[in-house]
Amino acid sequence: MTLTVRDFRPADAKAVADLRRAVVPYRLATPQGVAWEVSTAPAAQCLRLFVAELDGRVVGAVQASVLHDADVPGQAAATPEVHPGHRGRGVGHALLTAAEEHLVAAGAERLFAWAVDDPGVPAFAERHGYRRTRRARYLRLDLTAGGLPPLPSLPSGVRLHTGADFEADPHPLYAADAEVTADEPGDVTCDAMAYDDWLLHTWEHPHIDLDLTSVVTVDGEIAAFALAATDGRARYSSAMTGTRRAFRGQGLARLAKTASLRRARDAGCTEAFTHNDADNVPMLAVNHAFGYRPFAGAWRYVREVARD
């Protein structure tokens, strides 16, 4: 069988989306989303999506990109994804080699990757010089089983909105998202995304559903939000849920997520996914209270680039 690694073409979008659903079923993957992420990538991201073909069939892919919105330059990410039926044939190695060569040429000094809790995947990362850092937990909620909490009575000054209410001026939501993202536990602090980048790659992403997104304001100021994404079918995913620093400890993120999940269920979504850093105990507790249960786990890996 002939293995070929090449750059993504628009005609590959469906094949890559199908591959991602097979490899990481807890992530949203659609042809529209794949094509969007490639076509709208900012120059500073140096994004390349490589696909691996065996006798003309796409059996693997890797998206290699510089973390251009990180507070420390020289960081990049690439996680090979190989169809379970085609592992052990050198596909992952060929993809990772192509990604690493591209990122090192772009100036990357630290390379990050994810390794799912699947036999052989962590060992693959370690054989290629990566070391384990942080754990992430992926959770699933069956929206058909009932049990979502009712919406509570809102205190004075507290209001619930949808994302669509901010279409005319989403900048306040960008500011809230940037603040929450900067406080997330993780190996990389991403606090340098410009508004124009956020507008294009978050707000206008084809997976984001503004009608299912919930925003909580207190006396007219955004306090918390639950950014919702769907695959246009029956799957819902939490793109980001959080509370701004001045409003934490009041249950506002729970309020935002309750409203979002209830609207998602009413709109026909049957399952919801989310993920948290294993050290994000408060958000894990919130999700457990909603009925989310463990679905998958993954480890973050990193490799330092040796420079001559």
PDB file of C-alpha atoms in Angstrom, residues 116 122 146 169 175 216 238 277 298:
ATOM      1  CA  VAL A 116      -6.017  10.228  24.151  1.00  0.00           C
ATOM      2  CA  PRO A 122       0.638   7.857  24.852  1.00  0.00           C
ATOM      3  CA  GLY A 146     -34.236  14.607  31.488  1.00  0.00           C
ATOM      4  CA  ASP A 169     -21.872  44.696  19.031  1.00  0.00           C
ATOM      5  CA  ALA A 175     -13.757  41.054  26.484  1.00  0.00           C
ATOM      6  CA  VAL A 216     -25.801  36.692  32.009  1.00  0.00           C
ATOM      7  CA  SER A 238     -19.592  23.798  25.205  1.00  0.00           C
ATOM      8  CA  ASP A 277      -8.584  20.549  32.628  1.00  0.00           C
ATOM      9  CA  ALA A 298      -6.444  12.786  27.239  1.00  0.00           C
TER      10      ALA A 298
END
